[in-house]
CSV table of C-alpha atoms in Angstrom, one decimal:
chain,number,residue,atom,x,y,z
U,1,MET,CA,13.2,84.2,-44.3
U,2,ASP,CA,13.3,85.9,-47.7
U,3,LYS,CA,16.8,86.4,-48.7
U,4,GLN,CA,16.2,90.0,-49.6
U,5,TYR,CA,15.3,90.7,-45.9
U,6,LYS,CA,17.3,88.2,-43.9
U,7,PRO,CA,20.7,90.1,-44.0
U,8,HIS,CA,18.9,93.3,-42.9
U,9,PHE,CA,17.1,91.4,-40.2
U,10,ILE,CA,20.2,89.9,-38.7
U,11,ARG,CA,22.2,93.0,-38.9
U,12,GLU,CA,19.6,95.3,-37.4
U,13,LEU,CA,18.6,92.8,-34.8
U,14,LYS,CA,22.2,92.6,-33.5
U,15,ARG,CA,22.4,96.5,-33.6
U,16,LEU,CA,19.1,97.2,-31.9
U,17,MET,CA,19.6,94.5,-29.2
U,18,ALA,CA,22.9,96.1,-28.3
U,19,LEU,CA,21.1,99.4,-27.9
U,20,THR,CA,17.8,98.4,-26.2
U,21,LEU,CA,18.7,95.3,-24.3
U,22,PRO,CA,22.5,95.4,-23.7
U,23,ASP,CA,22.4,92.9,-20.9
U,24,PHE,CA,21.7,90.2,-23.5
U,25,ARG,CA,24.7,88.9,-25.4
U,26,LEU,CA,24.6,86.8,-28.6
U,27,THR,CA,25.4,83.3,-27.5
U,28,PRO,CA,26.6,80.7,-30.0
U,29,ILE,CA,25.5,77.0,-29.5
U,30,PRO,CA,28.6,74.7,-29.2
U,31,GLN,CA,29.1,72.5,-32.2
U,32,ASN,CA,28.7,69.3,-30.2
U,33,HIS,CA,25.7,70.4,-28.2
U,34,PRO,CA,23.0,67.7,-28.3
U,35,GLN,CA,20.2,70.2,-28.8
U,36,ARG,CA,22.0,72.3,-31.5
U,37,ASP,CA,19.7,71.2,-34.3
U,38,VAL,CA,16.7,72.8,-32.5
U,39,PHE,CA,18.3,76.2,-32.8
U,40,THR,CA,19.5,76.0,-36.4
U,41,GLY,CA,19.1,79.4,-38.1
U,42,ALA,CA,18.1,81.1,-34.8
U,43,LEU,CA,19.8,83.8,-32.8
U,44,LEU,CA,20.1,83.3,-29.1
U,45,PHE,CA,20.8,86.1,-26.7
U,46,ALA,CA,21.6,85.2,-23.0
U,47,SER,CA,21.5,87.3,-19.9
U,48,PRO,CA,22.8,85.6,-16.7
U,49,VAL,CA,20.9,87.1,-13.9
U,50,SER,CA,22.4,85.0,-11.1
U,51,LYS,CA,24.7,82.1,-10.6
U,52,THR,CA,21.8,79.7,-11.2
U,53,LYS,CA,19.5,81.6,-13.5
U,54,THR,CA,19.8,82.8,-17.1
U,55,VAL,CA,17.2,84.6,-19.2
U,56,TRP,CA,17.2,84.0,-22.9
U,57,LEU,CA,15.8,85.8,-26.1
U,58,TRP,CA,15.4,83.3,-28.8
U,59,TRP,CA,14.8,84.9,-32.3
U,60,VAL,CA,13.5,82.5,-35.0
U,61,PRO,CA,13.4,83.7,-38.7
U,62,GLY,CA,10.5,82.2,-40.7
U,63,PRO,CA,11.3,79.4,-43.2
U,64,GLY,CA,11.8,79.7,-46.9
U,65,VAL,CA,10.6,83.0,-48.5
U,66,GLU,CA,8.5,84.0,-45.5
U,67,ARG,CA,8.9,87.5,-44.1
U,68,TYR,CA,8.0,86.7,-40.5
U,69,PHE,CA,9.9,85.9,-37.4
U,70,ASP,CA,9.2,84.6,-33.9
U,71,VAL,CA,10.7,85.5,-30.6
U,72,PHE,CA,10.7,83.5,-27.4
U,73,VAL,CA,11.6,84.5,-23.9
U,74,GLY,CA,13.2,81.6,-21.9
U,75,TRP,CA,15.0,80.6,-18.8
U,76,SER,CA,17.6,78.0,-17.8
U,77,PRO,CA,20.1,77.5,-15.0
U,78,ASN,CA,23.1,78.8,-17.0
U,79,VAL,CA,24.3,79.6,-20.4
U,80,ASP,CA,25.4,76.0,-21.1
U,81,THR,CA,21.8,74.8,-20.6
U,82,MET,CA,19.4,75.6,-23.4
U,83,PRO,CA,16.0,77.1,-22.7
U,84,LEU,CA,14.1,73.8,-23.5
U,85,PRO,CA,12.1,71.5,-21.2
U,86,GLU,CA,13.2,67.9,-20.8
U,87,LYS,CA,10.1,66.8,-22.6
U,88,HIS,CA,7.0,68.3,-24.3
U,89,GLU,CA,4.6,69.5,-21.6
U,90,PRO,CA,1.2,71.0,-22.5
U,91,ARG,CA,1.1,73.0,-19.3
U,92,LEU,CA,3.7,75.3,-20.8
U,93,TYR,CA,1.0,76.8,-23.0
U,94,LEU,CA,-0.7,78.0,-19.9
U,95,LEU,CA,2.2,79.9,-18.6
U,96,ARG,CA,3.1,83.6,-18.9
U,97,GLY,CA,6.4,83.5,-17.1
U,98,PRO,CA,8.9,81.2,-15.5
U,99,HIS,CA,7.6,78.4,-13.2
U,100,HIS,CA,9.4,76.3,-10.7
U,101,ASP,CA,8.1,73.0,-12.3
U,102,PHE,CA,10.3,73.7,-15.3
U,103,PRO,CA,14.0,74.3,-14.8
U,104,ALA,CA,14.4,75.4,-18.4
U,105,ALA,CA,11.8,76.4,-21.0
U,106,ALA,CA,10.8,79.2,-23.4
U,107,LEU,CA,7.5,81.0,-24.0
U,108,HIS,CA,6.4,82.9,-27.1
U,109,LEU,CA,6.4,86.7,-26.5
U,110,ARG,CA,2.7,86.9,-27.5
U,111,GLN,CA,1.8,84.2,-25.1
U,112,ILE,CA,3.5,86.1,-22.3
U,113,GLN,CA,1.4,89.2,-23.3
U,114,GLY,CA,-1.7,87.0,-23.1
U,115,GLU,CA,-2.2,87.0,-26.9
U,116,SER,CA,-2.4,84.2,-29.4
U,117,ALA,CA,1.0,82.8,-30.2
U,118,VAL,CA,-0.1,81.2,-33.5
U,119,CYS,CA,1.5,83.7,-35.7
U,120,GLY,CA,4.8,85.6,-35.5
U,121,TYR,CA,5.8,89.2,-36.5
U,122,THR,CA,5.6,90.1,-40.2
U,123,ILE,CA,7.9,92.5,-42.0
U,124,PRO,CA,5.6,94.6,-44.3
U,125,THR,CA,6.3,94.7,-48.1
U,126,PRO,CA,4.1,95.6,-51.1
U,127,TRP,CA,3.1,91.9,-51.4
U,128,ASP,CA,0.8,92.5,-48.4
U,129,GLN,CA,-1.7,94.2,-50.6
U,130,VAL,CA,-2.4,90.8,-52.4
U,131,SER,CA,-3.7,89.3,-49.2
U,132,VAL,CA,-6.4,91.9,-48.7
U,133,ILE,CA,-8.1,91.1,-52.0
U,134,LYS,CA,-11.3,89.2,-51.2
U,135,PRO,CA,-11.1,85.5,-52.5
U,136,MET,CA,-14.4,86.0,-54.4
U,137,ALA,CA,-13.2,89.2,-56.2
U,138,PRO,CA,-12.9,89.0,-60.0
U,139,GLY,CA,-9.7,87.3,-61.3
U,140,ARG,CA,-8.6,90.5,-62.9
U,141,GLU,CA,-8.4,92.2,-59.4
U,142,HIS,CA,-6.2,89.4,-58.2
U,143,VAL,CA,-4.0,89.6,-61.3
U,144,ALA,CA,-3.8,93.3,-61.0
U,145,ALA,CA,-2.8,93.2,-57.3
U,146,MET,CA,-0.1,90.7,-57.9
U,147,GLU,CA,1.4,92.7,-60.9
U,148,ARG,CA,1.3,95.9,-58.8
U,149,ALA,CA,2.9,94.1,-55.9
U,150,GLN,CA,5.6,92.6,-58.1
U,151,SER,CA,6.4,95.9,-59.6
U,152,GLU,CA,6.5,97.8,-56.3
U,153,ALA,CA,8.5,95.0,-54.5
U,154,SER,CA,11.1,94.8,-57.2
U,155,ALA,CA,11.6,98.6,-57.1
U,156,LEU,CA,12.3,98.6,-53.3
U,157,THR,CA,15.8,99.8,-52.3
U,158,ASN,CA,17.9,98.2,-49.6
U,159,ALA,CA,17.2,101.3,-47.5
U,160,GLN,CA,13.5,100.7,-47.8
U,161,ARG,CA,13.8,97.1,-46.9
U,162,THR,CA,16.0,98.0,-43.9
U,163,ALA,CA,13.4,100.6,-42.8
U,164,ALA,CA,10.6,97.9,-42.9
U,165,VAL,CA,12.8,95.6,-40.8
U,166,VAL,CA,13.8,98.2,-38.3
U,167,GLY,CA,10.2,99.4,-37.8
U,168,THR,CA,9.0,95.8,-37.0
U,169,LEU,CA,11.9,95.1,-34.8
U,170,GLU,CA,11.5,98.3,-32.9
U,171,ASN,CA,7.9,97.4,-32.1
U,172,VAL,CA,8.8,93.9,-30.9
U,173,LEU,CA,11.7,95.2,-28.8
U,174,ALA,CA,9.5,97.8,-27.2
U,175,ALA,CA,7.3,94.9,-26.1
U,176,LEU,CA,10.3,93.0,-24.8
U,177,GLN,CA,11.4,95.9,-22.7
U,178,GLN,CA,8.1,95.8,-21.0
U,179,VAL,CA,8.2,92.1,-20.5
U,180,VAL,CA,11.8,91.3,-19.6
U,181,PRO,CA,12.0,93.0,-16.2
U,182,ASP,CA,9.1,91.1,-14.7
U,183,PHE,CA,10.2,87.9,-16.4
U,184,THR,CA,13.7,88.3,-15.0
U,185,ALA,CA,12.4,88.9,-11.5
U,186,ALA,CA,10.2,85.8,-11.8
U,187,ALA,CA,13.2,83.8,-13.0
U,188,GLN,CA,15.0,84.8,-9.8
U,189,THR,CA,12.2,84.1,-7.4
U,190,ALA,CA,9.6,81.7,-8.7
U,191,LEU,CA,12.2,79.2,-9.7
U,192,HIS,CA,13.6,79.2,-6.1
U,193,CYS,CA,10.3,79.2,-4.1
U,194,PRO,CA,7.6,76.7,-5.3
U,195,GLN,CA,4.3,78.5,-5.7
U,196,GLN,CA,0.8,77.1,-5.1
U,197,PRO,CA,-1.2,76.5,-8.3
U,198,GLY,CA,-3.5,79.4,-9.3
U,199,PRO,CA,-7.3,79.1,-9.7
U,200,GLY,CA,-8.4,76.0,-11.5
U,201,GLY,CA,-5.2,74.2,-10.8
U,202,GLN,CA,-3.3,76.3,-13.4
U,203,PRO,CA,0.2,77.6,-12.8
U,204,PRO,CA,0.3,81.2,-11.5
U,205,ARG,CA,1.1,84.0,-13.8
U,206,ALA,CA,4.7,85.3,-13.4
U,207,GLY,CA,5.0,88.6,-11.7
């Protein structure tokens, strides 16, 4: 994530998680954990909901200078087991909640909501105005938009960048507050009691 936004993202994520989803605690991955590399750069929050079930929120900042992030909601037996399946399984892309066939896994928040999980959540900046210029527009329009974006972006204060981060996080956390209760209930029930496949042989929707 863009170095001008990442410190604000990490700080505000920790603060807002404590306020809105206090049952989830930031959980470091042990140095010798075999799956540690998968979570490099990510922030994992765990909420043990029973002796054999833990729900996870897995926040992934975008690479390089990107200003987007992804968030996954996962489950596993305990905080020592990461929310990852034993192997890649295409059926996971059909799920919208925990399923008994997978002791541990994670789903993109957009997927749980029934949306496309192709893109993450973008923090707005003046550079966004460049992307709305039509490709066939005259070159001078592209140049003018880039110069304007550069000028406006360089003039942003830390307070303005923080506000952009907070606004984006608040929207995502509001969605999580809607999703997490049903997801947690499904983690406690669906993973104990095998369910019959839904129509067309697809796993049933959680909740």
